[in-house]
mmCIF file of C-alpha atoms in Angstrom:
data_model
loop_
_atom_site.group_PDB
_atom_site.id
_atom_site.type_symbol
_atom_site.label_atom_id
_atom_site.label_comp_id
_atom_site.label_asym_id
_atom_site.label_seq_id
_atom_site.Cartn_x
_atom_site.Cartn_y
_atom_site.Cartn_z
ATOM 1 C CA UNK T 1 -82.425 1.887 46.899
ATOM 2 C CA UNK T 2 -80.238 -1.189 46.807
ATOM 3 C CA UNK T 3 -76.987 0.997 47.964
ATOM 4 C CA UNK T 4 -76.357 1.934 51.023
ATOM 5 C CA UNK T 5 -76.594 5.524 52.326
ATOM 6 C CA UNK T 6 -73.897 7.256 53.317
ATOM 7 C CA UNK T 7 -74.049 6.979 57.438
ATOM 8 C CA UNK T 8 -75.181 3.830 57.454
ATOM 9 C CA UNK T 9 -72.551 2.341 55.365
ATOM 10 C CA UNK T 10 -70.075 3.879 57.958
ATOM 11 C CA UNK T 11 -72.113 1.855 60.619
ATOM 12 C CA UNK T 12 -72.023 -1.487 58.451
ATOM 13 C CA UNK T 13 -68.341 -0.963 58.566
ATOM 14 C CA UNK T 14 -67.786 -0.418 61.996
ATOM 15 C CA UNK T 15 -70.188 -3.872 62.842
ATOM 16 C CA UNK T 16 -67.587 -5.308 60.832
ATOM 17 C CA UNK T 17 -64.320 -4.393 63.149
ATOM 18 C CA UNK T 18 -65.904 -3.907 66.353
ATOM 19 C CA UNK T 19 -67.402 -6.496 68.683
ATOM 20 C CA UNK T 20 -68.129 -6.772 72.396
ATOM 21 C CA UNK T 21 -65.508 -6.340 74.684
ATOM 22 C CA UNK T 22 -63.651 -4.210 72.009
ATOM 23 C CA UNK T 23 -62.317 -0.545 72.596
ATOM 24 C CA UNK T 24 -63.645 1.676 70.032
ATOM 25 C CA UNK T 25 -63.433 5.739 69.463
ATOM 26 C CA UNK T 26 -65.653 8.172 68.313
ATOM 27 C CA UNK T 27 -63.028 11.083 67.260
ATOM 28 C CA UNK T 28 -66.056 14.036 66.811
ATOM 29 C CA UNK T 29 -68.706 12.893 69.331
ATOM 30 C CA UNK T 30 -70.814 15.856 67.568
ATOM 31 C CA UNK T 31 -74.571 15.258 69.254
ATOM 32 C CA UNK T 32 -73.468 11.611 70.240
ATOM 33 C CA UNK T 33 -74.981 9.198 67.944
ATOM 34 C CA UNK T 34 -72.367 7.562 67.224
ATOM 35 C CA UNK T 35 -70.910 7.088 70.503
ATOM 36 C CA UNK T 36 -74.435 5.050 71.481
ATOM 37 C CA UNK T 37 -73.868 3.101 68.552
ATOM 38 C CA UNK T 38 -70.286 2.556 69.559
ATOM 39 C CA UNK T 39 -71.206 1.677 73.056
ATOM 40 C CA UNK T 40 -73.947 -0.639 72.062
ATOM 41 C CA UNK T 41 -71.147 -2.724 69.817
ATOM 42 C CA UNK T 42 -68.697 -2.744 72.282
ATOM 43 C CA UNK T 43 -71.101 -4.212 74.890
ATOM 44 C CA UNK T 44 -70.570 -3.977 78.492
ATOM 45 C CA UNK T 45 -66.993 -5.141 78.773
ATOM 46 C CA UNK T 46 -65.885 -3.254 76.134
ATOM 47 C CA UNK T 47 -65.291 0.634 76.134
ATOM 48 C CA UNK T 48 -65.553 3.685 74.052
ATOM 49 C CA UNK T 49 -63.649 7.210 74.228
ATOM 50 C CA UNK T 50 -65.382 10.175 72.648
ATOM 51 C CA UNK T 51 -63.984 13.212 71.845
ATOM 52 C CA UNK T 52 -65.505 17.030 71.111
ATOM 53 C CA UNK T 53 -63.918 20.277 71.382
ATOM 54 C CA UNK T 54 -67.694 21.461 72.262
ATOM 55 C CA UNK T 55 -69.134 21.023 76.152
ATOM 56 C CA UNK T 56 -72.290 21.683 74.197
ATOM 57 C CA UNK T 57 -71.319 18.067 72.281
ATOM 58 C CA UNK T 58 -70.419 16.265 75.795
ATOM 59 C CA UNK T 59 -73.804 17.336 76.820
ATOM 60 C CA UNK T 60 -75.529 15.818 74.301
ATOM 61 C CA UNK T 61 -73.813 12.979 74.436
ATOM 62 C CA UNK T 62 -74.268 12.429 77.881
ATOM 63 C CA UNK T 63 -77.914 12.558 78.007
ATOM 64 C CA UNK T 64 -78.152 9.778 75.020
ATOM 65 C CA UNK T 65 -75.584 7.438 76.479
ATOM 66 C CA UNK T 66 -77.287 8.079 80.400
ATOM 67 C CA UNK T 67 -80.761 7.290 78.027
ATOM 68 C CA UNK T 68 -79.646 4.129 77.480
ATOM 69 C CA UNK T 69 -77.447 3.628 81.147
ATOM 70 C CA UNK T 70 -74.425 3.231 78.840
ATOM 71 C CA UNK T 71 -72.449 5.684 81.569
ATOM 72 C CA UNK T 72 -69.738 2.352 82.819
ATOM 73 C CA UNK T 73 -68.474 1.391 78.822
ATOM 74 C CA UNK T 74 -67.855 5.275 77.827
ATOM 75 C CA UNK T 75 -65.319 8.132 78.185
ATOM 76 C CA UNK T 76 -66.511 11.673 77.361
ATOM 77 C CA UNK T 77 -63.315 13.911 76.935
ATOM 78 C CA UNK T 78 -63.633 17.397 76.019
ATOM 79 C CA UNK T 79 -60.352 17.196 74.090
ATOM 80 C CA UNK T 80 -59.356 17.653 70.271
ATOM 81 C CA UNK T 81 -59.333 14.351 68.632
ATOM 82 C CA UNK T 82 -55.359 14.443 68.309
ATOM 83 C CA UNK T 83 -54.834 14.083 72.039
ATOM 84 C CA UNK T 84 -55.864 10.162 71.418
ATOM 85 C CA UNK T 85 -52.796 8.523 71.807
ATOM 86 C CA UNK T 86 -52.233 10.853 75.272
ATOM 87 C CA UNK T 87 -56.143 10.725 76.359
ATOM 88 C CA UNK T 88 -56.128 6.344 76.662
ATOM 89 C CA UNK T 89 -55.279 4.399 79.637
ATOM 90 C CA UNK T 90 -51.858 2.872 79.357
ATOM 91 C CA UNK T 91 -52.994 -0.106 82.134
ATOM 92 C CA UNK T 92 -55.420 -1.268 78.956
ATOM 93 C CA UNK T 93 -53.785 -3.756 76.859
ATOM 94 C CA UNK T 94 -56.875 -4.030 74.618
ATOM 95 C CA UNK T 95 -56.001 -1.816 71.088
ATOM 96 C CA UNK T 96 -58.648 -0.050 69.107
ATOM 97 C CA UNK T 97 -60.767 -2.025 66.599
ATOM 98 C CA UNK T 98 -62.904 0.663 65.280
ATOM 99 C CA UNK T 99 -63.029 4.565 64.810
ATOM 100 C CA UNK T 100 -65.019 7.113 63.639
ATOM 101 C CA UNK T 101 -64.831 10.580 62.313
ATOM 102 C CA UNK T 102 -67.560 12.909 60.839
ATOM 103 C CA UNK T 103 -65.659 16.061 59.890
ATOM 104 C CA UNK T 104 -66.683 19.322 59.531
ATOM 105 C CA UNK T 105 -68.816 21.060 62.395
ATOM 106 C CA UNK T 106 -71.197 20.248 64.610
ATOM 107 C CA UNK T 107 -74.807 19.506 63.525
ATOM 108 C CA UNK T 108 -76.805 22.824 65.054
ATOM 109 C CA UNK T 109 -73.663 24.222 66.859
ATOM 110 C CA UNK T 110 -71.766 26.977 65.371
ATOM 111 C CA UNK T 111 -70.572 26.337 62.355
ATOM 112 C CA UNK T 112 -67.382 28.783 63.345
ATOM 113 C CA UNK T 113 -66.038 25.596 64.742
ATOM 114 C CA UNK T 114 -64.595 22.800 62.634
ATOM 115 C CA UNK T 115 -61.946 20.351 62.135
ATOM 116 C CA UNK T 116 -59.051 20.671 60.712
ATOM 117 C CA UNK T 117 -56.590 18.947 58.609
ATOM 118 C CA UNK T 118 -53.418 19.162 60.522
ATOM 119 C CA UNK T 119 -55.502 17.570 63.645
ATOM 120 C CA UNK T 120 -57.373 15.139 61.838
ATOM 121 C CA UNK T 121 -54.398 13.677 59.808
ATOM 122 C CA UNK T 122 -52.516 14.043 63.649
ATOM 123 C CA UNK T 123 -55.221 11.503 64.947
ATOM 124 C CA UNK T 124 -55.308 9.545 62.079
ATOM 125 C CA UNK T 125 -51.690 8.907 62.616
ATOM 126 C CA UNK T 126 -52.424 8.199 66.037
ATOM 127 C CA UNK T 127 -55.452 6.100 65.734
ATOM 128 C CA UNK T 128 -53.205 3.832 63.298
ATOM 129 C CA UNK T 129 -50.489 3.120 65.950
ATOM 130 C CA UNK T 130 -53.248 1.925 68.168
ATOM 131 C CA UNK T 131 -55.587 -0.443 65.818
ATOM 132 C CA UNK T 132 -56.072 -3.859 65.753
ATOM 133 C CA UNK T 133 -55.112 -5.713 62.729
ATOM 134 C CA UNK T 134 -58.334 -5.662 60.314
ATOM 135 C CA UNK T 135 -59.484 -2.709 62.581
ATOM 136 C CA UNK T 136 -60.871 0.415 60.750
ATOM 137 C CA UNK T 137 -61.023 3.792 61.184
ATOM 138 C CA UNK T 138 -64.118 5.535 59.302
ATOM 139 C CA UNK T 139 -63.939 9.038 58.093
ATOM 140 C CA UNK T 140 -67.384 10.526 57.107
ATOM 141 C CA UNK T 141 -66.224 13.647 54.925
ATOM 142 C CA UNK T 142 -68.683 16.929 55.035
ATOM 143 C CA UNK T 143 -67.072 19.183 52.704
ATOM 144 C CA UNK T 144 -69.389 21.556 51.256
ATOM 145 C CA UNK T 145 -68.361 24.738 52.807
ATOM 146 C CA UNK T 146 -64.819 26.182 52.868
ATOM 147 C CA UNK T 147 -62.772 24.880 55.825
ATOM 148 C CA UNK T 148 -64.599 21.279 54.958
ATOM 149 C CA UNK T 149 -63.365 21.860 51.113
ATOM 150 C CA UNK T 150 -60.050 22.162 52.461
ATOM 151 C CA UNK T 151 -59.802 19.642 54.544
ATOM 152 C CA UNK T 152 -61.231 17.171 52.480
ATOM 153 C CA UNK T 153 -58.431 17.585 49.905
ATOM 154 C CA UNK T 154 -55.639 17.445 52.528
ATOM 155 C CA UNK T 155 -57.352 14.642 54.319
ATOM 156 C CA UNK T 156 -57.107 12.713 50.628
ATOM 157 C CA UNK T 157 -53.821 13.853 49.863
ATOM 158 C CA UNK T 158 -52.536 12.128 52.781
ATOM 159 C CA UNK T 159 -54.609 8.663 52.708
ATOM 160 C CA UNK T 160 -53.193 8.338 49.421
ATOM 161 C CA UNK T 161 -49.843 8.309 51.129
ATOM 162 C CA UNK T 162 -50.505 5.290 53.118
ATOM 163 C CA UNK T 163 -48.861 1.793 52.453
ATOM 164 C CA UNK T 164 -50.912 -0.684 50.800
ATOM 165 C CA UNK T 165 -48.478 -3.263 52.301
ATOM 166 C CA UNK T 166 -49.885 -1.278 56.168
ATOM 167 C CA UNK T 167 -53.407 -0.405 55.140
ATOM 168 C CA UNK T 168 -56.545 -0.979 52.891
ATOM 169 C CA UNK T 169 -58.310 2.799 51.971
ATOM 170 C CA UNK T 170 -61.637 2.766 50.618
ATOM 171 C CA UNK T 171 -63.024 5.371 49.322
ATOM 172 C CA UNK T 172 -67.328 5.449 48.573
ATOM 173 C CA UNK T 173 -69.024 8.515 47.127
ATOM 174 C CA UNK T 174 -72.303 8.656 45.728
ATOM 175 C CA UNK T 175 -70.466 10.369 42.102
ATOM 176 C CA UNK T 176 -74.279 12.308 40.574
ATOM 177 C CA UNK T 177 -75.404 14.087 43.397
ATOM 178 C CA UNK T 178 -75.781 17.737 43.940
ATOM 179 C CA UNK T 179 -74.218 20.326 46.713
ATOM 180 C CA UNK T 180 -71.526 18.740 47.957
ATOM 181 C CA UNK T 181 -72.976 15.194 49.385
ATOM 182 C CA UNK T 182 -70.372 14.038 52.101
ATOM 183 C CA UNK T 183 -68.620 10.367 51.456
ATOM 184 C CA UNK T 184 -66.711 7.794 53.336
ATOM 185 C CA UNK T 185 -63.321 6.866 53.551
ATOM 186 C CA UNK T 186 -62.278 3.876 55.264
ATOM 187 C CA UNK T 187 -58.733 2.795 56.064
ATOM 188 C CA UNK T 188 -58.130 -1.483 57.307
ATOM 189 C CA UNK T 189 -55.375 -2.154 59.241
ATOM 190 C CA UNK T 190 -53.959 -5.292 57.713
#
């Protein structure tokens, strides 16, 4: 297949915006992949801040980024994703160049637990205030049970909101496949 996959379009994307030295965020550290790939791209004099609701997340996590002795360029905080702004060092003049969501719940955790709009589009918000020009934030969309449904259309409804003279939003969806397959969007800083 010629087109790329869902996750790792979101990581050719994030290559794009964030490069060594860079501060990046991982807004649902879920099992932690993404913070590793984070922390690999910012490099050692960059940093990353990762955020879960879940210890069981920040556990995970930690094991994959002490794996790969990635424990100096990352921040594990066991807040909700719309403490950003509050959560970052103010002595850091560095802004964000790259960010990631992957809504919904937690791969293998309870499934009682998920994001929500009002948070999300909080962060968002926040996130936006702190990027780079040309940064991105990436929002991987898992909507195929309720909450996710529901979020998903709030989460569009407000992207569509967003000043095309402030922001690019990209949207990618595979269109013909079945149950609910999750898709991207992506919002540039200009």
């Amino acid at each position: 297949m010629k087109l790329e996959r869902i996750l790792p379009f979101a990581r050719t994307l994030l290559q794009k915006a964030v490069q060594e030295g860079d501060i990046a965020v991982d807004a649902t550290m879920g099992n932690g992949h993404d913070t590793v790939f984070l922390a690999d791209l910012v490099g050692e004099k960059g940093h990353v801040y990762a955020f879960d609701v879940q210890e069981t997340a920040l556990q995970s996590t930690y094991k994959k980024i002490e794996e790969k002795q990635f424990e100096d360029r990352v921040t594990l905080l066991q807040k909700s994703h719309d403490q950003v702004q509050e959560s970052l060092p103010k002595d850091d003049s560095r802004k964000i160049t790259g960010a990631i969501f992957n809504l919904g719940y937690l791969p293998g955790g309870d499934k009682q637990i998920v994001t929500k709009p009002h948070s999300t589009i909080d962060a968002i918000q926040q996130l936006l205030a702190l990027l780079e020009p040309e940064g991105i934030i990436v929002l991987v969309i898992y909507h195929g049970h309720p909450e996710g449904a529901i979020e998903r259309d709030e989460v569009l409804s407000f992207v569509h909101t967003l000043d095309q003279q402030d922001v690019h939003v990209l949207q990618y969806q595979f269109l013909n496949q079945q149950n609910n397959p999750p898709f991207i969007i992506a919002i540039e800083k200009r």
